[in-house]
mmCIF file of C-alpha atoms in Angstrom:
data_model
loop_
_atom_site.group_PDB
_atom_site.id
_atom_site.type_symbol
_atom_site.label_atom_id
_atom_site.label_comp_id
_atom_site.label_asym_id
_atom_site.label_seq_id
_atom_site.Cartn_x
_atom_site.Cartn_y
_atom_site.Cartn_z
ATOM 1 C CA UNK K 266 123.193 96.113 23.030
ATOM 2 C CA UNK K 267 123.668 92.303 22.522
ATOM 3 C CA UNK K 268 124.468 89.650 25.733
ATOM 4 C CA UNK K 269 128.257 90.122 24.540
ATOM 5 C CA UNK K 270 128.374 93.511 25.206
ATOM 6 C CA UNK K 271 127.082 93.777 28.952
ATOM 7 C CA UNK K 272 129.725 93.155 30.666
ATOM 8 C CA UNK K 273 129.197 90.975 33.753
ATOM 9 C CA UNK K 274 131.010 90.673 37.002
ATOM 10 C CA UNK K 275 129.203 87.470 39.283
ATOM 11 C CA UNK K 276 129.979 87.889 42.582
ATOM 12 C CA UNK K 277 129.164 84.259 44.890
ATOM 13 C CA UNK K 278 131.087 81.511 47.118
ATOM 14 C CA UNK K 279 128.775 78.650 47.806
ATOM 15 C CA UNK K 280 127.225 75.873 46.112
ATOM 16 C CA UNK K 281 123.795 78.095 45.677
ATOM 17 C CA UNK K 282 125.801 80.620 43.949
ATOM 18 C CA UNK K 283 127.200 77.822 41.139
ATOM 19 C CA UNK K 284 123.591 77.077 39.145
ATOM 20 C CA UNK K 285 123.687 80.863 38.985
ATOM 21 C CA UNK K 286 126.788 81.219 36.879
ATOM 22 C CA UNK K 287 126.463 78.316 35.402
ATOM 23 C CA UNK K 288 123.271 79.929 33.823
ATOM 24 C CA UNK K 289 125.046 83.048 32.752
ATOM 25 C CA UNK K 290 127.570 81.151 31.143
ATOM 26 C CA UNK K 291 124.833 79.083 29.496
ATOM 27 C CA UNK K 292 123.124 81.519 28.395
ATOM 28 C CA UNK K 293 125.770 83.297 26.720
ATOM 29 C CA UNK K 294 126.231 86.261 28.939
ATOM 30 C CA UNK K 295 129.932 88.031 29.061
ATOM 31 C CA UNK K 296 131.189 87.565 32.393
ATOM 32 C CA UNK K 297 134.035 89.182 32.319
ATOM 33 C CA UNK K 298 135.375 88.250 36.201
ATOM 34 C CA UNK K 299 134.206 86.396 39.350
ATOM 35 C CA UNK K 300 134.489 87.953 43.336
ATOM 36 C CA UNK K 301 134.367 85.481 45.475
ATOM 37 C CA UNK K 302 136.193 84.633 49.211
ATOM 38 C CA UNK K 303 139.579 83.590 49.726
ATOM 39 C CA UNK K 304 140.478 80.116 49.383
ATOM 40 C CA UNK K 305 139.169 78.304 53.159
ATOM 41 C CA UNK K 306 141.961 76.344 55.398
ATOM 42 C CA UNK K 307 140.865 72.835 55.664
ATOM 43 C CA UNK K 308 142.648 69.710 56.645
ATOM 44 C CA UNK K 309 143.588 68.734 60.308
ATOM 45 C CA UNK K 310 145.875 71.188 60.525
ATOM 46 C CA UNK K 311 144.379 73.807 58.547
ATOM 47 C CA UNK K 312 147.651 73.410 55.577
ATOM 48 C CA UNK K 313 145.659 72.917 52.537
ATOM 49 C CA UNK K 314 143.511 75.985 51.114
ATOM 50 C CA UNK K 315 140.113 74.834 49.726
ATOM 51 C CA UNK K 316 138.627 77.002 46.624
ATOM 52 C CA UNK K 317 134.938 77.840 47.064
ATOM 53 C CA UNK K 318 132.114 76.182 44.641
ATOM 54 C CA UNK K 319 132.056 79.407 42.906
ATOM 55 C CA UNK K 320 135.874 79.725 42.374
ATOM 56 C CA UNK K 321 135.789 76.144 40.863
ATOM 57 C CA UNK K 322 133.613 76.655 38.100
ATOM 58 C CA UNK K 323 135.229 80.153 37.181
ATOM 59 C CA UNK K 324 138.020 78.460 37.338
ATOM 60 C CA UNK K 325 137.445 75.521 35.177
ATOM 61 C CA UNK K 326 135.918 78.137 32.664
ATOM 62 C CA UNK K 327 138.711 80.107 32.224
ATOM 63 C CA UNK K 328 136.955 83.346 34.166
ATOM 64 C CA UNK K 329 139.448 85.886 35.977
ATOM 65 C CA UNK K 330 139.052 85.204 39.684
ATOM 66 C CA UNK K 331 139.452 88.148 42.668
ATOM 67 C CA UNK K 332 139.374 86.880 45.926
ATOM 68 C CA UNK K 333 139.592 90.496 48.236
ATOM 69 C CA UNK K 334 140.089 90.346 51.915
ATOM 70 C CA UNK K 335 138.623 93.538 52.175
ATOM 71 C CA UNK K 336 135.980 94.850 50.049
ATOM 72 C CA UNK K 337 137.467 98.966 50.214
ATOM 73 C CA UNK K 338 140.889 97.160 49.239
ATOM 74 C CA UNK K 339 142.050 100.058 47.268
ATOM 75 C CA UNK K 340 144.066 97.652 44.734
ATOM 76 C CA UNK K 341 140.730 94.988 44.422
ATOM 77 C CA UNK K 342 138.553 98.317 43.678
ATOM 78 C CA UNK K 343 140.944 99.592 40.799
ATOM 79 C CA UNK K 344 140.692 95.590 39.219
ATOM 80 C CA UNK K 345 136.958 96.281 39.433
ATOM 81 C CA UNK K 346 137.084 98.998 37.693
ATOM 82 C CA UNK K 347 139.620 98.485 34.871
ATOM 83 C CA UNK K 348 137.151 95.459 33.968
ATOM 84 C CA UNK K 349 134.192 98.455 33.681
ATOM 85 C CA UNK K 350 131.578 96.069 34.237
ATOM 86 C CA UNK K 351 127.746 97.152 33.460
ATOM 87 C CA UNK K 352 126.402 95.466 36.129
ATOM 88 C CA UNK K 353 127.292 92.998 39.184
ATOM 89 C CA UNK K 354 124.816 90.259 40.066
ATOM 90 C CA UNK K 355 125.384 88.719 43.377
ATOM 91 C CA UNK K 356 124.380 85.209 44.919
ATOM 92 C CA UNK K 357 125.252 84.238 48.310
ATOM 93 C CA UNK K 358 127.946 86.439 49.110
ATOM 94 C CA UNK K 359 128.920 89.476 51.136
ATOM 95 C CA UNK K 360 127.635 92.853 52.218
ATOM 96 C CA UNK K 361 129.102 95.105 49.848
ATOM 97 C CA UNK K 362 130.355 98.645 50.753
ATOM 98 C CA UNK K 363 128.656 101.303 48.194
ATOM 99 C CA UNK K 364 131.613 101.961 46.899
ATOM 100 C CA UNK K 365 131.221 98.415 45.145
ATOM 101 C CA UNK K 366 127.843 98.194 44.481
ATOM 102 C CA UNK K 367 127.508 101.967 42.696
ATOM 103 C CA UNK K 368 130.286 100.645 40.360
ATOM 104 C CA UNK K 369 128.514 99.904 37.510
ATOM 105 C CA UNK K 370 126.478 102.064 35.470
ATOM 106 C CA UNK K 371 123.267 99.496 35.614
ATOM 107 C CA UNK K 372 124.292 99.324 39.259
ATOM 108 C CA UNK K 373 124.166 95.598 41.676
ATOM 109 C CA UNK K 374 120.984 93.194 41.843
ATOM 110 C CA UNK K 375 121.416 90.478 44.450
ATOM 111 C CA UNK K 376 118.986 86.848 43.946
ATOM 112 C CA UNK K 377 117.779 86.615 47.523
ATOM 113 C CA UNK K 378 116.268 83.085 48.235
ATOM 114 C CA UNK K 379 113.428 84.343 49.728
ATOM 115 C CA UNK K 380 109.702 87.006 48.856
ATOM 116 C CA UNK K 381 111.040 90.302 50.225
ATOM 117 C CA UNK K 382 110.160 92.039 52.276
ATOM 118 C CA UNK K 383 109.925 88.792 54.253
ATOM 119 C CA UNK K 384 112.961 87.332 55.802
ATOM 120 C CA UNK K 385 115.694 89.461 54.957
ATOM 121 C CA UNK K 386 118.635 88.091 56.097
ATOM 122 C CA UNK K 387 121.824 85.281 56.104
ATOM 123 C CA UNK K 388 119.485 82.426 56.471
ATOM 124 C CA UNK K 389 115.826 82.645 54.833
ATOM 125 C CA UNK K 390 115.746 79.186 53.684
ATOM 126 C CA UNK K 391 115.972 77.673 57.283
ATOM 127 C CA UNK K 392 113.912 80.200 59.097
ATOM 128 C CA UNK K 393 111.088 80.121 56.169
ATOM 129 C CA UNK K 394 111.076 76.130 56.867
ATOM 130 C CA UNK K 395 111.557 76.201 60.530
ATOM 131 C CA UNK K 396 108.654 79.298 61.056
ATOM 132 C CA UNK K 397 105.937 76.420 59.279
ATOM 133 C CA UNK K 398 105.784 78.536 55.843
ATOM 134 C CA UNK K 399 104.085 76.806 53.129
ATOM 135 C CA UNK K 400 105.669 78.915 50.026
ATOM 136 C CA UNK K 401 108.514 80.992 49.691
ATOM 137 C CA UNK K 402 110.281 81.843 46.793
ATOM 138 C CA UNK K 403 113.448 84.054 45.180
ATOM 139 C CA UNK K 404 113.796 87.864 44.747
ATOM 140 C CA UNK K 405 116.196 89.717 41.961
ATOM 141 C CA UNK K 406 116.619 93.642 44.016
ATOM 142 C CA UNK K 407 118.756 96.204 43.406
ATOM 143 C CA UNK K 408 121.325 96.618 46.106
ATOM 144 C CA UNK K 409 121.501 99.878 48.336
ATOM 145 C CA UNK K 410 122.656 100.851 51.824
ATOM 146 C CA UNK K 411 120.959 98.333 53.839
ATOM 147 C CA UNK K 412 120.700 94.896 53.754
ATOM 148 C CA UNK K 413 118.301 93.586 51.534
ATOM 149 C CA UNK K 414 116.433 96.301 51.514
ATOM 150 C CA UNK K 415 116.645 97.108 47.764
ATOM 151 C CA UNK K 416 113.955 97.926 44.835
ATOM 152 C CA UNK K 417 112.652 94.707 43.402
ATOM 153 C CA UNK K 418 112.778 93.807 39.889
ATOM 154 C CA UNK K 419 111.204 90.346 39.826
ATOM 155 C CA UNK K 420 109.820 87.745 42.329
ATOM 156 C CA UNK K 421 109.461 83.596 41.692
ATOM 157 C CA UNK K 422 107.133 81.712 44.185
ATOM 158 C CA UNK K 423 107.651 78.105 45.109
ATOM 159 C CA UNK K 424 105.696 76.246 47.466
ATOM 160 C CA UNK K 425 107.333 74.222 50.445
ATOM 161 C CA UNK K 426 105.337 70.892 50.850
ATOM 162 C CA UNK K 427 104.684 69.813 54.981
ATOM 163 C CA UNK K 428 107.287 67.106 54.590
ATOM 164 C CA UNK K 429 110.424 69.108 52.913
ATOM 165 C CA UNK K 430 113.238 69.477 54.208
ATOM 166 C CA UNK K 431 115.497 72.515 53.961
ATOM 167 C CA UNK K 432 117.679 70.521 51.302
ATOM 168 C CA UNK K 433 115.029 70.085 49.325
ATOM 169 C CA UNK K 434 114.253 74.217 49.655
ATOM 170 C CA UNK K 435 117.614 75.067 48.887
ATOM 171 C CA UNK K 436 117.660 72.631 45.739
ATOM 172 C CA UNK K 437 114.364 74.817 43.892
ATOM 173 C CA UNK K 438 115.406 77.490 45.165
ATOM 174 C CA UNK K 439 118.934 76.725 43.356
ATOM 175 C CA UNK K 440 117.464 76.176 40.259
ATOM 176 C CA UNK K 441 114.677 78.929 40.784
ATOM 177 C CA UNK K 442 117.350 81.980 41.761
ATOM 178 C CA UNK K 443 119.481 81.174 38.362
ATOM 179 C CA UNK K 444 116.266 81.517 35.770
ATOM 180 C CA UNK K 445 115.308 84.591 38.085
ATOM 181 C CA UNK K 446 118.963 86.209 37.587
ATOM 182 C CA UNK K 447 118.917 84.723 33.421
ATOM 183 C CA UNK K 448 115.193 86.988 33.714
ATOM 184 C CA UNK K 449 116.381 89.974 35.087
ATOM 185 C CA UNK K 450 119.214 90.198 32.755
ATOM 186 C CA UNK K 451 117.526 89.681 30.199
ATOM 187 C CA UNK K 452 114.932 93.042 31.221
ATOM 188 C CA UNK K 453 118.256 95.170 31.982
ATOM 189 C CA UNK K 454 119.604 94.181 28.315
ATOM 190 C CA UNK K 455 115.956 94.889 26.633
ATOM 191 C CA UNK K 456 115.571 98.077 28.511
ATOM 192 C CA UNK K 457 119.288 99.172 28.309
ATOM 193 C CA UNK K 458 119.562 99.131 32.278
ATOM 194 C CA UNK K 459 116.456 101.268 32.976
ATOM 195 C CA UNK K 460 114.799 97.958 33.987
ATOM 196 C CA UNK K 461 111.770 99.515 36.051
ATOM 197 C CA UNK K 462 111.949 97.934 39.964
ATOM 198 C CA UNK K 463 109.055 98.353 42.896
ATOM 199 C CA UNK K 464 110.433 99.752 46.872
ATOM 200 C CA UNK K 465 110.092 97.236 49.311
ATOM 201 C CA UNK K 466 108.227 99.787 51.325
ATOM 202 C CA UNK K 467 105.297 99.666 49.510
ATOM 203 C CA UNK K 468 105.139 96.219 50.025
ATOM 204 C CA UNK K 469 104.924 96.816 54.181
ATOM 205 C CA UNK K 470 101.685 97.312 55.376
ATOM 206 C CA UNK K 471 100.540 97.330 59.167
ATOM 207 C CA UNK K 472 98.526 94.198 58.863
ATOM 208 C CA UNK K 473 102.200 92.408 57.549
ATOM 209 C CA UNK K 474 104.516 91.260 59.971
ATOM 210 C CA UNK K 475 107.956 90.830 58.982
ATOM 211 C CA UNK K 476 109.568 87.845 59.438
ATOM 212 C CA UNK K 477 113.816 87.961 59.677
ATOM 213 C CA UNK K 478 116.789 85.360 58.743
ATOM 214 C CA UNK K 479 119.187 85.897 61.369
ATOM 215 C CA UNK K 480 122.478 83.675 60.666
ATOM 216 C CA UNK K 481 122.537 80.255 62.190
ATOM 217 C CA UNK K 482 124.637 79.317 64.938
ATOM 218 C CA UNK K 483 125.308 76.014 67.290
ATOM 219 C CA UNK K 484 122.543 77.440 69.970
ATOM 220 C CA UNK K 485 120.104 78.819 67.346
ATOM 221 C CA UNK K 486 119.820 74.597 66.594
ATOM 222 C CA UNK K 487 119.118 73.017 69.830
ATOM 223 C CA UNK K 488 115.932 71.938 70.727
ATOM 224 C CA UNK K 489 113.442 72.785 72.816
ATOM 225 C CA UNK K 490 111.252 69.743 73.596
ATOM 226 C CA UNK K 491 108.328 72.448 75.508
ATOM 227 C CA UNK K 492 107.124 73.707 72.481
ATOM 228 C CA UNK K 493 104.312 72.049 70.336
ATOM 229 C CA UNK K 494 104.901 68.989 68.467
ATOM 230 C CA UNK K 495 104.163 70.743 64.378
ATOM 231 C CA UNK K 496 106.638 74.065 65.912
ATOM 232 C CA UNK K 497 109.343 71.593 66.620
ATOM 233 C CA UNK K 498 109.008 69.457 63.854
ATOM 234 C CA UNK K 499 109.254 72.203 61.397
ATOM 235 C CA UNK K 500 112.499 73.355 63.860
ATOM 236 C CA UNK K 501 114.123 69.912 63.059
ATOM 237 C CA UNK K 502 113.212 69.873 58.885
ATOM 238 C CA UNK K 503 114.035 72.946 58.738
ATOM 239 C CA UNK K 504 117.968 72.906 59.799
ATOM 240 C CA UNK K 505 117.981 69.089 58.070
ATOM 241 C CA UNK K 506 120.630 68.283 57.163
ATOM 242 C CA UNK K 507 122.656 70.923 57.797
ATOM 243 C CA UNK K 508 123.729 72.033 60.159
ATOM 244 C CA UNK K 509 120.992 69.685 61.985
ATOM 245 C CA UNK K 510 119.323 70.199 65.279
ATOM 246 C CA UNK K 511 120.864 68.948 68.540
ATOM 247 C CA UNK K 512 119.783 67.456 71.988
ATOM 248 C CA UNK K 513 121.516 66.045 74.806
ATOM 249 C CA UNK K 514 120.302 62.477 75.879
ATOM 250 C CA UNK K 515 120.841 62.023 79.265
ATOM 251 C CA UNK K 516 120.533 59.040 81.649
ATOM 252 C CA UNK K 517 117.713 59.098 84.088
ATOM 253 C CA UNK K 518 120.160 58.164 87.160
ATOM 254 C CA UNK K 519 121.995 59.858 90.072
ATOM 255 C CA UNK K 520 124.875 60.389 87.382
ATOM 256 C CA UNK K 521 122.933 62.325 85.205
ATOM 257 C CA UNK K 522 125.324 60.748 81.641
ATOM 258 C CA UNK K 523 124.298 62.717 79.062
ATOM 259 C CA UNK K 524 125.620 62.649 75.144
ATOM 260 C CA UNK K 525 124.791 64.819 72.330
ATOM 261 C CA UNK K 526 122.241 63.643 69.351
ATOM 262 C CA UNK K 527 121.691 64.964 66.505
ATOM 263 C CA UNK K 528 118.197 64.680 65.066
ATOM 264 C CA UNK K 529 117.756 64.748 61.691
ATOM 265 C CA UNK K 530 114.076 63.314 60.815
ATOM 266 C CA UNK K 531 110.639 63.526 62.455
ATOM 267 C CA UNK K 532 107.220 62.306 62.079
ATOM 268 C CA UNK K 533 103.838 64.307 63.344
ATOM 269 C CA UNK K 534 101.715 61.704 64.787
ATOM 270 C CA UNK K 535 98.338 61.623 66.590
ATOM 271 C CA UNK K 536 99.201 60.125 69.921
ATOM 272 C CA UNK K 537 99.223 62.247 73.045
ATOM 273 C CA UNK K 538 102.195 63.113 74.887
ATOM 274 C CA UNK K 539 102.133 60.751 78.324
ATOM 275 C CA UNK K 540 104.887 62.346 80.243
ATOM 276 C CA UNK K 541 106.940 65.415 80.365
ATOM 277 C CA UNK K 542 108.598 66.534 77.372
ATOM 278 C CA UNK K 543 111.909 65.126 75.786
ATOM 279 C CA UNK K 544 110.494 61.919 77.527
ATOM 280 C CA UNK K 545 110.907 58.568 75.464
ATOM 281 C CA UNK K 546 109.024 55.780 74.698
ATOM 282 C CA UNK K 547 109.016 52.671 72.294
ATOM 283 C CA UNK K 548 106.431 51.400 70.662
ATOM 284 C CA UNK K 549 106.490 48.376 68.147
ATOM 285 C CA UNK K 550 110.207 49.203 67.805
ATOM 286 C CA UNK K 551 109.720 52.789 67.064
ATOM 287 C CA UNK K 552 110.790 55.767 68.926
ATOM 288 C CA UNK K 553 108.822 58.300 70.374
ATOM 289 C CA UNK K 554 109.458 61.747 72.101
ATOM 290 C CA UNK K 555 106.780 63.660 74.393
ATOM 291 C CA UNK K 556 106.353 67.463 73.507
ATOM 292 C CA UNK K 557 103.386 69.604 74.959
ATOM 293 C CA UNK K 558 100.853 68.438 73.021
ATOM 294 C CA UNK K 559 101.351 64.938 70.713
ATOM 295 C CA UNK K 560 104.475 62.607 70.531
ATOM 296 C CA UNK K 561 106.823 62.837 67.565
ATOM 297 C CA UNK K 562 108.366 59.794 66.079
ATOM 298 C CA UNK K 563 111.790 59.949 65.577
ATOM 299 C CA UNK K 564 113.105 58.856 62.432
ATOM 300 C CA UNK K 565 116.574 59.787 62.018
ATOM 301 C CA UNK K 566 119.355 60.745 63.968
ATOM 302 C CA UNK K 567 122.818 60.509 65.088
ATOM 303 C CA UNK K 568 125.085 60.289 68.265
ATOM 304 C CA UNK K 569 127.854 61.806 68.905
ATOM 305 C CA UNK K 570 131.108 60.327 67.096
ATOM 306 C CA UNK K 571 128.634 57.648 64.838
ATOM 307 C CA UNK K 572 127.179 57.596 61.175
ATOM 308 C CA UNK K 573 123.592 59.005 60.935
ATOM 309 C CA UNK K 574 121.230 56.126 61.603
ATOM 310 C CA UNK K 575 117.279 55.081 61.656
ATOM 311 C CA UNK K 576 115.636 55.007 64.650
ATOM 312 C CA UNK K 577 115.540 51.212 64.482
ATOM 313 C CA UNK K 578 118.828 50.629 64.205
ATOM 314 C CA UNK K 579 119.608 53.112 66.504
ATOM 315 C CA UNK K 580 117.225 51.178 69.158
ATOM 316 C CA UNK K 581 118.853 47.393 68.180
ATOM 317 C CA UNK K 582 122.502 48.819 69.430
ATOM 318 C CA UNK K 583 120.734 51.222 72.199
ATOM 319 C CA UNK K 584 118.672 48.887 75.143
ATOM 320 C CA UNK K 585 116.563 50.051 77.804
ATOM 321 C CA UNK K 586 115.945 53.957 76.192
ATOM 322 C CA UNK K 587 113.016 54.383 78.599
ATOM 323 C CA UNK K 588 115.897 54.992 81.235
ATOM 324 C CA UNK K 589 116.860 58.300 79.454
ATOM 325 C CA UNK K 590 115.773 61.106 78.105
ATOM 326 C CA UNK K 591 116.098 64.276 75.828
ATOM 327 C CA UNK K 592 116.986 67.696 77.553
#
């Protein structure tokens, strides 16, 4: 069997999911179709339809593109399987029913963007930042019933430096998922699909504890200024820049004013706090932020309705800051 003859169908939506099939079509696989979700409303009025990432390049590459509404869509399962497609390889997307997944005769493998067992999930990258982890890495698994819960094929590790950001994750982790899918491929089509693949369950051991990657949502980002300074600064790098953490500043008077902030940046530091967290202070025209053990400096953020912003410049337009604080 040569790359021409496995047929491929990619299945992805977001950004993540383009380096992927940008590989395959690098690399000279056959992908013969691309799933992907309908076109999103956007505009002020929700009137113009917006084409994922994914449907973009498939586009632009001449690939047949199905956009289902409903995955047991009787007349998006028959396309599937008048294409008769080998194997599906899936980045970023949906749960699939089985009826999708058993399709092919080499079966589904997903790239998850994280080790498995550990943070299975809609979000690993954030929650591998925000829980402190120094390495994570991408997983190639065969799909099943649950949700990520698959036999793994292959693993890639990547280390996450104290200072990175979850843009900078999601970047190597881009990059790392696409050689991990142009790897695996490349096993199924030496080994004619009997590519051999480890159970996650031999991975869990008593001593492990799992770690999970619930989705994110608006609550899930706002801070809480009583934890420790390092558990809070990993919080804020990892949901930076998106969707970015949140606080309300409020006005230490009878009127209580408060606005929303979004912090974006932080910097560990060595000075203790000196008054109750989410209180400020400025020092040598830097701003500071009391937790439960050290201050953090604050580096970048943004108000409500303005352009993100230093801390400096935020200070120059902001006077007397000492009179409010984070809640």
């Amino acid at each position: 069997m040569t790359k021409k003859d496995l047929r491929i169908i990619f299945m992805g939506t977001p950004e993540f999911a383009v380096e992927t099939l940008q590989a395959l079509l690098a690399n000279d696989y056959n992908v013969v179709a691309v799933v992907t979700q309908p076109d999103k409303p956007v505009g002020r009025h929700g009137s113009v339809l917006q084409p994922s990432p994914v449907k973009q390049l498939a586009l632009a590459n001449g690939l047949p593109v199905l956009q289902p509404e409903k995955m047991k869509d009787e007349v998006f399962l028959q396309q599937l399987r008048d294409y008769s497609a080998d194997i599906q390889v899936v980045v970023a997307f949906r749960m699939l029913p089985e009826v999708v997944w058993s399709m092919p005769r080499f079966g589904t493998f997903n790239v998850h963007a994280a080790l498995l067992p550990q943070y299975r999930g809609a979000a690993p990258i954030n929650w591998a930042v925000i829980n402190g982890e120094t390495e994570t890495g991408v997983t190639t698994f065969f799909l099943d019933h649950d949700i990520d819960t698959g036999r793994i094929i292959l693993q890639h590790k990547m280390p996450i430096p104290d200072d990175a950001d979850v843009e900078y994750v999601y970047d190597g982790l881009m990059n790392l998922g696409a050689n991990a899918a142009i790897e695996t491929l490349d096993l199924i089509l030496q080994h004619e699909g009997s590519v051999g693949s480890v159970s996650q369950e031999t991975l869990v051991t008593s001593d492990i504890q799992l770690h999970h990657a619930p989705k994110i949502f608006k609550e899930t980002c706002q801070i809480d200024w009583s934890k420790p300074s390092k558990q809070i600064y990993d919080f804020i790098r990892g949901l930076s820049p998106y969707p970015g953490t949140w606080t309300n500043l409020v006005e230490q008077s009878g009127s209580n004013k408060s606005q929303v902030v979004k912090i974006f940046k932080t910097s560990k530091t060595t000075r203790p706090s000196v008054g109750i967290p989410g209180s400020l202070s400025v020092v040598h025209n830097s701003l500071f932020v009391n937790t439960t053990d050290s201050q953090l400096e604050i580096i970048e953020l943004q108000l409500s309705g303005k352009k993100r912003m230093s801390s400096r410049n935020f200070l120059n337009g902001f006077k007397q800051i000492e009179n409010f604080f984070f809640s």
